[in-house]
Short mmCIF file of C-alpha atoms in Angstrom, two decimals:
data_model
loop_
_atom_site.label_atom_id
_atom_site.label_comp_id
_atom_site.label_asym_id
_atom_site.label_seq_id
_atom_site.Cartn_x
_atom_site.Cartn_y
_atom_site.Cartn_z
CA MET A 1 31.26 -60.05 41.96
CA LEU A 2 32.48 -56.58 43.17
CA SER A 3 35.83 -56.70 45.03
CA ARG A 4 35.60 -55.10 48.52
CA ASN A 5 37.57 -51.56 48.05
CA LEU A 6 35.00 -51.54 45.19
CA ARG A 7 32.03 -51.85 46.94
CA GLN A 8 33.20 -49.81 49.67
CA PHE A 9 34.03 -47.03 46.78
CA CYS A 10 30.29 -47.16 45.45
CA ARG A 11 28.93 -47.06 48.74
CA ARG A 12 31.08 -44.22 49.73
CA TYR A 13 30.18 -42.14 46.41
CA SER A 14 26.36 -43.50 46.76
CA GLN A 15 26.29 -40.92 49.81
CA SER A 16 28.23 -38.35 48.29
CA THR A 17 25.26 -36.25 48.52
CA THR A 18 25.82 -35.92 52.31
CA PHE A 19 28.79 -33.22 51.12
CA ARG A 20 26.25 -30.73 50.11
CA THR A 21 23.60 -28.68 52.14
CA SER A 22 20.87 -26.91 50.04
CA GLN A 23 20.55 -23.93 53.18
CA THR A 24 22.27 -21.34 51.68
CA SER A 25 21.93 -18.51 54.28
CA PRO A 26 25.08 -18.92 56.97
CA SER A 27 22.87 -17.56 59.77
CA GLN A 28 20.73 -20.88 59.41
CA HIS A 29 23.69 -23.10 59.49
CA ASN A 30 23.86 -25.07 62.32
CA GLU A 31 26.48 -28.15 64.04
CA ASN A 32 23.79 -30.53 61.80
CA GLN A 33 25.93 -29.05 58.41
CA ILE A 34 29.33 -29.24 59.78
CA GLY A 35 31.22 -30.80 56.91
CA MET A 36 29.22 -29.41 54.08
CA PHE A 37 29.39 -27.53 51.28
CA TYR A 38 27.08 -24.66 50.42
CA THR A 39 26.89 -22.49 47.44
CA ILE A 40 27.16 -18.31 47.50
CA ASP A 41 25.25 -17.20 44.81
CA ALA A 42 26.76 -16.02 41.85
CA ASN A 43 26.00 -12.35 42.03
CA LEU A 44 26.51 -12.22 45.55
CA GLY A 45 29.79 -13.74 45.32
CA LYS A 46 30.82 -11.19 42.62
CA GLN A 47 29.24 -8.19 44.95
CA LEU A 48 31.52 -9.73 48.13
CA PHE A 49 34.87 -11.37 46.49
CA THR A 50 34.86 -9.79 42.77
CA THR A 51 37.69 -7.05 44.37
CA GLY A 52 39.33 -9.40 46.85
CA GLY A 53 38.34 -11.69 49.54
CA LEU A 54 39.15 -14.92 48.48
CA PRO A 55 42.82 -16.65 48.25
CA LYS A 56 43.77 -16.62 44.50
CA SER A 57 44.53 -20.30 44.15
CA PHE A 58 40.63 -21.24 45.72
CA MET A 59 39.48 -18.49 43.24
CA LYS A 60 40.93 -20.45 40.31
CA GLN A 61 39.16 -23.88 41.87
CA THR A 62 35.90 -21.69 41.93
CA LYS A 63 36.12 -21.26 37.87
CA THR A 64 37.13 -24.60 37.11
CA PHE A 65 34.22 -25.78 39.34
CA THR A 66 31.99 -22.92 38.44
CA GLU A 67 30.48 -22.14 42.20
CA THR A 68 31.41 -20.75 44.62
CA ALA A 69 30.83 -23.89 47.59
CA VAL A 70 32.24 -22.67 51.08
CA MET A 71 32.45 -25.82 53.43
CA VAL A 72 30.59 -25.03 56.68
CA ARG A 73 33.05 -25.79 59.96
CA ARG A 74 33.09 -24.87 63.47
CA PRO A 75 35.37 -22.30 63.85
CA ALA A 76 32.21 -20.07 61.67
CA LEU A 77 29.34 -21.28 63.28
CA ASP A 78 31.48 -20.38 66.85
CA LEU A 79 31.52 -17.08 65.58
CA MET A 80 28.50 -16.55 64.73
CA GLU A 81 26.86 -17.79 67.84
CA CYS A 82 29.23 -15.12 69.58
CA ILE A 83 28.26 -12.32 67.38
CA LYS A 84 24.35 -13.12 67.33
CA ALA A 85 25.04 -13.16 71.00
CA SER A 86 26.72 -10.07 71.65
CA ASP A 87 25.49 -6.73 73.35
CA MET A 88 25.59 -4.03 70.49
CA ASN A 89 25.46 -1.39 73.00
CA LYS A 90 28.90 -2.60 74.31
CA PRO A 91 32.40 -2.07 73.23
CA VAL A 92 32.49 -4.15 69.55
CA VAL A 93 34.70 -7.53 70.72
CA ARG A 94 37.78 -8.32 68.72
CA TYR A 95 37.84 -11.81 67.61
CA VAL A 96 41.47 -13.14 66.14
CA LEU A 97 41.25 -16.45 63.75
CA TYR A 98 44.48 -18.11 64.09
CA GLY A 99 46.22 -21.36 62.90
CA GLU A 100 48.54 -22.97 60.44
CA LYS A 101 48.89 -21.73 56.82
CA GLY A 102 46.80 -23.29 54.60
CA ALA A 103 44.10 -24.23 57.71
CA GLY A 104 41.39 -22.01 56.05
CA LYS A 105 41.59 -18.86 57.95
CA SER A 106 40.82 -16.94 55.09
CA ILE A 107 37.69 -19.23 53.65
CA THR A 108 36.30 -18.95 57.39
CA MET A 109 36.42 -15.16 57.32
CA ALA A 110 34.52 -15.27 53.71
CA HIS A 111 31.93 -17.25 55.51
CA LEU A 112 31.52 -14.69 57.88
CA LEU A 113 31.45 -11.82 55.66
CA HIS A 114 28.44 -13.48 53.45
CA PHE A 115 26.75 -14.06 57.20
CA ALA A 116 27.85 -10.18 57.66
CA HIS A 117 26.35 -8.96 54.63
CA GLU A 118 23.04 -11.08 55.02
CA GLN A 119 22.32 -10.17 58.71
CA GLY A 120 22.89 -6.15 57.04
CA TYR A 121 25.98 -5.00 58.67
CA LEU A 122 27.86 -2.10 56.97
CA ILE A 123 31.17 -4.47 55.54
CA VAL A 124 34.81 -2.74 56.11
CA HIS A 125 37.13 -5.53 55.00
CA VAL A 126 40.55 -5.54 54.10
CA PRO A 127 41.41 -8.88 52.05
CA TRP A 128 45.34 -8.68 52.63
CA VAL A 129 47.15 -6.09 54.26
CA SER A 130 50.31 -7.52 52.79
CA GLU A 131 49.05 -6.36 49.59
CA TRP A 132 49.86 -2.95 50.73
CA LEU A 133 53.11 -3.24 52.74
CA ARG A 134 55.04 -6.43 51.16
CA ARG A 135 54.05 -6.14 47.52
CA LEU A 136 57.24 -4.90 45.77
CA PRO A 137 58.03 -1.36 45.50
CA ARG A 138 57.99 -1.20 41.99
CA HIS A 139 54.40 -2.24 41.75
CA LYS A 140 53.66 0.54 44.17
CA GLU A 141 52.73 4.42 44.06
CA MET A 142 53.85 6.35 46.84
CA SER A 143 53.95 9.80 48.16
CA ASN A 144 54.76 12.02 51.24
CA SER A 145 51.41 12.31 53.14
CA GLN A 146 50.19 16.18 52.88
CA THR A 147 48.20 16.39 55.95
CA ARG A 148 50.50 14.27 58.50
CA GLU A 149 54.05 15.08 58.67
CA GLY A 150 56.43 11.84 58.47
CA PHE A 151 54.04 9.87 57.09
CA VAL A 152 53.80 8.38 53.33
CA ASP A 153 50.08 7.86 51.43
CA LEU A 154 49.87 4.90 48.88
CA PRO A 155 46.72 6.67 47.03
CA LEU A 156 46.46 3.81 44.28
CA ASP A 157 45.83 1.19 47.02
CA ALA A 158 43.64 3.36 49.03
CA ALA A 159 41.20 4.21 45.65
CA SER A 160 41.26 0.56 45.01
CA TRP A 161 39.64 -0.22 48.62
CA LEU A 162 37.46 2.64 48.49
CA LEU A 163 36.23 0.80 45.44
CA HIS A 164 35.98 -2.59 47.05
CA PHE A 165 34.27 -1.02 50.12
CA LYS A 166 31.89 0.57 47.63
CA THR A 167 31.18 -2.69 45.79
CA GLN A 168 30.42 -4.78 48.86
CA ASN A 169 28.06 -1.91 50.50
CA GLN A 170 26.21 -0.55 47.58
CA LEU A 171 23.06 -1.28 48.64
CA ILE A 172 23.87 0.36 52.29
CA LEU A 173 25.34 2.82 51.21
CA LYS A 174 22.34 4.29 49.42
CA GLN A 175 20.24 4.60 52.60
CA GLY A 176 19.34 7.98 53.01
CA ASP A 177 20.57 8.22 56.73
CA MET A 178 24.35 7.40 55.45
CA LYS A 179 25.79 10.96 55.82
CA LEU A 180 28.60 13.30 56.99
CA SER A 181 28.86 14.29 60.31
CA LYS A 182 31.10 17.21 59.63
CA THR A 183 32.83 19.01 56.65
CA TYR A 184 36.07 17.69 55.21
CA GLU A 185 38.25 20.22 53.28
CA TRP A 186 40.58 18.37 50.61
CA SER A 187 42.10 21.65 49.31
CA LYS A 188 40.74 25.22 48.61
CA ARG A 189 38.27 24.34 46.40
CA GLU A 190 36.99 20.82 47.13
CA SER A 191 35.43 19.50 49.85
CA SER A 192 32.52 17.06 51.13
CA GLU A 193 29.83 19.24 53.16
CA ALA A 194 28.28 18.00 56.22
CA GLY A 195 25.14 16.09 55.62
CA SER A 196 26.30 15.24 52.15
CA PRO A 197 25.87 11.59 51.37
CA LEU A 198 28.72 9.23 52.42
CA ALA A 199 28.81 7.82 49.06
CA ALA A 200 29.78 10.88 48.03
CA MET A 201 32.72 11.21 49.88
CA ILE A 202 33.57 7.40 48.93
CA GLU A 203 33.24 8.26 45.07
CA HIS A 204 35.64 11.40 45.60
CA GLY A 205 38.37 9.20 47.02
CA ILE A 206 38.00 6.78 44.02
CA ASN A 207 38.15 9.66 40.96
CA ARG A 208 40.24 11.84 43.08
CA VAL A 209 43.29 9.08 43.82
CA LYS A 210 45.18 12.24 45.74
CA TYR A 211 42.95 12.01 48.13
CA ALA A 212 42.23 8.76 48.80
CA CYS A 213 44.16 8.01 51.71
CA ASP A 214 42.77 11.09 53.61
CA VAL A 215 39.17 9.92 52.31
CA VAL A 216 39.93 6.52 54.23
CA ASP A 217 41.12 8.16 57.04
CA ALA A 218 37.79 10.15 57.14
CA LEU A 219 35.68 7.26 56.33
CA VAL A 220 36.81 5.20 59.59
CA GLN A 221 35.98 8.03 61.82
CA GLU A 222 32.99 8.45 59.77
CA ILE A 223 31.82 4.78 60.49
CA LYS A 224 32.68 4.78 64.10
CA ILE A 225 30.26 7.72 64.72
CA LEU A 226 27.34 5.98 62.39
CA SER A 227 27.77 2.79 64.92
CA ASN A 228 27.67 5.00 67.72
CA ASN A 229 24.95 6.78 66.74
CA LYS A 230 22.78 3.32 65.74
CA GLN A 231 22.41 4.41 62.42
CA CYS A 232 24.29 1.34 60.99
CA LYS A 233 26.17 -1.47 62.49
CA THR A 234 29.56 -2.31 61.44
CA PHE A 235 31.49 -5.80 60.68
CA VAL A 236 35.18 -5.06 60.64
CA ALA A 237 37.31 -7.98 58.56
CA ILE A 238 40.91 -7.85 58.19
CA ASP A 239 43.03 -10.26 56.93
CA GLY A 240 46.72 -10.87 58.03
CA PHE A 241 46.24 -8.06 60.53
CA ASN A 242 49.60 -9.17 61.91
CA SER A 243 51.47 -7.43 58.98
CA PHE A 244 50.59 -4.02 60.77
CA PHE A 245 53.02 -4.85 62.89
CA TYR A 246 56.05 -6.27 61.26
CA PRO A 247 58.95 -4.36 61.90
CA LEU A 248 59.66 -3.14 58.15
CA THR A 249 58.20 -3.10 54.99
CA ARG A 250 59.39 -3.27 51.17
CA LEU A 251 58.64 0.30 50.93
CA ASN A 252 61.40 2.75 50.65
CA THR A 253 61.49 6.68 50.57
CA PRO A 254 63.58 8.56 47.53
CA THR A 255 66.53 8.90 49.64
CA LYS A 256 66.60 5.21 50.41
CA LYS A 257 65.38 4.79 54.01
CA LYS A 258 63.08 1.84 54.75
CA VAL A 259 59.23 2.70 55.40
CA LYS A 260 58.19 1.17 58.91
CA PRO A 261 53.99 0.53 58.91
CA GLU A 262 53.49 2.83 61.76
CA GLU A 263 54.75 5.52 59.34
CA VAL A 264 51.82 4.34 56.42
CA THR A 265 48.52 6.32 56.68
CA LEU A 266 46.45 3.40 55.64
CA THR A 267 47.80 1.86 58.73
CA THR A 268 46.87 4.50 61.02
CA SER A 269 43.55 4.32 59.78
CA PHE A 270 42.86 0.75 60.29
CA LEU A 271 44.55 0.51 63.49
CA GLU A 272 41.98 3.42 64.67
CA LEU A 273 39.55 1.65 63.58
CA THR A 274 40.30 -1.95 65.33
CA LYS A 275 40.37 0.02 68.61
CA ASN A 276 37.06 -0.76 70.98
CA ASP A 277 36.54 2.51 71.88
CA TRP A 278 33.05 2.36 69.58
CA ASN A 279 29.79 -0.13 69.50
CA ASN A 280 27.41 -1.64 67.44
CA GLY A 281 29.65 -3.94 65.35
CA ALA A 282 32.22 -6.65 65.68
CA ILE A 283 35.62 -7.17 64.72
CA LEU A 284 37.06 -10.42 63.02
CA ILE A 285 40.85 -10.33 62.08
CA THR A 286 43.40 -13.22 61.12
CA VAL A 287 46.79 -13.54 61.96
CA ASP A 288 48.86 -15.82 59.26
CA GLU A 289 52.47 -16.77 59.13
CA LEU A 290 52.47 -15.51 55.14
CA ALA A 291 51.47 -12.52 55.91
CA VAL A 292 54.98 -11.88 56.77
CA PRO A 293 58.46 -13.31 55.45
CA GLU A 294 58.82 -17.00 56.04
CA ASP A 295 61.72 -17.08 57.24
CA HIS A 296 60.79 -15.42 60.32
CA GLN A 297 58.36 -17.51 62.04
CA GLU A 298 58.38 -20.02 64.12
CA SER A 299 54.66 -20.51 65.87
CA PHE A 300 51.23 -19.64 64.44
CA LEU A 301 49.81 -18.29 67.86
CA PRO A 302 48.64 -14.98 68.25
CA LYS A 303 51.09 -13.82 70.90
CA TYR A 304 54.18 -14.87 68.73
CA LEU A 305 52.39 -13.07 65.31
CA LEU A 306 51.56 -9.74 66.59
CA TYR A 307 54.83 -8.85 68.67
CA LYS A 308 54.59 -6.94 71.70
CA LYS A 309 52.71 -4.01 70.20
CA GLY A 310 49.81 -5.47 68.48
CA PHE A 311 48.82 -7.78 71.14
CA GLU A 312 48.89 -4.90 73.78
CA HIS A 313 46.24 -3.12 70.82
CA LEU A 314 44.07 -5.67 70.34
CA ASP A 315 43.92 -6.90 73.86
CA PRO A 316 41.48 -8.39 75.14
CA PHE A 317 40.16 -10.44 72.29
CA VAL A 318 38.82 -13.68 71.75
CA PRO A 319 41.04 -16.48 69.59
CA ILE A 320 39.45 -18.75 67.95
CA GLU A 321 41.85 -21.48 66.26
CA VAL A 322 40.93 -22.62 62.65
CA GLY A 323 42.87 -26.20 62.57
CA ARG A 324 43.16 -28.87 60.29
CA TYR A 325 40.20 -31.05 58.71
CA THR A 326 38.47 -33.59 60.65
CA GLU A 327 38.34 -36.99 59.39
CA LYS A 328 34.50 -36.38 58.75
CA GLU A 329 35.67 -32.80 56.63
CA PHE A 330 38.07 -34.63 54.98
CA LEU A 331 35.75 -37.51 53.75
CA SER A 332 33.16 -34.57 52.49
CA CYS A 333 36.05 -32.75 50.95
CA ALA A 334 36.65 -35.60 48.76
CA SER A 335 33.61 -36.51 47.90
CA TYR A 336 33.18 -32.72 46.71
CA TYR A 337 36.22 -32.66 44.76
CA ARG A 338 35.30 -36.30 43.22
CA ASP A 339 31.91 -35.04 42.34
CA ARG A 340 33.38 -31.96 40.77
CA LEU A 341 35.96 -34.50 38.60
CA TRP A 342 38.62 -32.80 40.41
CA LEU A 343 39.72 -36.25 42.25
CA ARG A 344 39.40 -39.23 40.63
CA GLY A 345 40.99 -43.04 41.11
CA PRO A 346 40.49 -45.65 43.14
CA PRO A 347 39.32 -45.52 46.92
CA GLU A 348 42.96 -45.91 48.07
CA ILE A 349 44.09 -42.38 47.04
CA GLU A 350 41.79 -40.97 49.85
CA THR A 351 43.78 -42.57 51.95
CA GLU A 352 47.07 -42.00 50.60
CA LEU A 353 46.28 -38.34 50.30
CA LYS A 354 44.69 -38.01 53.71
CA PHE A 355 48.45 -39.12 55.11
CA THR A 356 50.62 -36.70 52.73
CA SER A 357 48.31 -33.65 53.12
CA THR A 358 48.23 -34.58 56.93
CA LEU A 359 44.69 -33.48 56.68
CA ASN A 360 45.73 -29.44 55.64
CA PRO A 361 43.17 -27.92 53.35
CA PHE A 362 45.48 -26.17 50.72
CA LYS A 363 47.88 -29.14 51.07
CA PHE A 364 44.91 -31.46 50.16
CA MET A 365 43.59 -29.10 47.61
CA GLU A 366 47.17 -28.52 46.11
CA GLN A 367 47.51 -32.42 46.08
CA CYS A 368 44.62 -33.03 44.10
CA ALA A 369 45.04 -30.52 41.67
CA PRO A 370 47.34 -32.14 39.32
CA LEU A 371 45.66 -35.77 39.27
#
């Protein structure tokens, strides 16, 4: 006869199909699917996330599992319902995802990016602000801005982001009404004429890295105009937004002077885009302890991480907490890991991991990896 533990294990594993849902459309997800995983089409995953958007540890896992599976969770469903119910003629609503490290804020944002793509939004996505401001200076190319005195440009980062934007919005950018409202002059010989395709200006910024930061700034202005004119609806998503307000960066001028975030042209562009002075869109940001040096963190709450300046910039906003797994979500994730042969062993392991991981999604994933 089977032991009691083995019978429980077999019964739990026979029910493991409940960890998946066949509904791959985010707009159709509902409360009945909370805790279940859905799979993002491989080609769509490449379009949305190849150039950024998923944490590196999660990307490694997707390669191991040969699929990109995202859990349907309550914060994502609440956000989708809010966006669906929003009056697009009113100023954009700012939503702030917050929670402890490893709770799943970036994955929730990825779920919303899929939703926005499916709903036909123009996506303006910054995968991780700290890549611009916190990465070591030796990996940077920095120059003084030629158009704004006292500011510095990060031309390679700007060009990489333009490529990311182009990849995510490749279909929308081909639409005939996505054109420039005015002429932008880059030099005596180079300009982007009024009425020319928005895609052409983006291509110019990618190919002529010297002007990439100015192109990003012009693009922000054009996106707000296009949205206000109802020529597109825009979904802005910025991960690690609080990094824009941390007092210092890792960037130094040639005279060894520390560069402040507000002195970086990319910062001013995206702070302009996250104002609520335009409509026909939505803004989703995350605030994260990992976005700034860890030894300065005492809380994961938005008011603490954004500092006074960042809080005032976003106020008013809708805060949405991404918490730890519920019991149901944990068991679903454990079933998924067993299905992928990522987790093996007797059922007692799950009980142990539940306590050692404290139901934190990242800790659970990390602890399962070497087993």
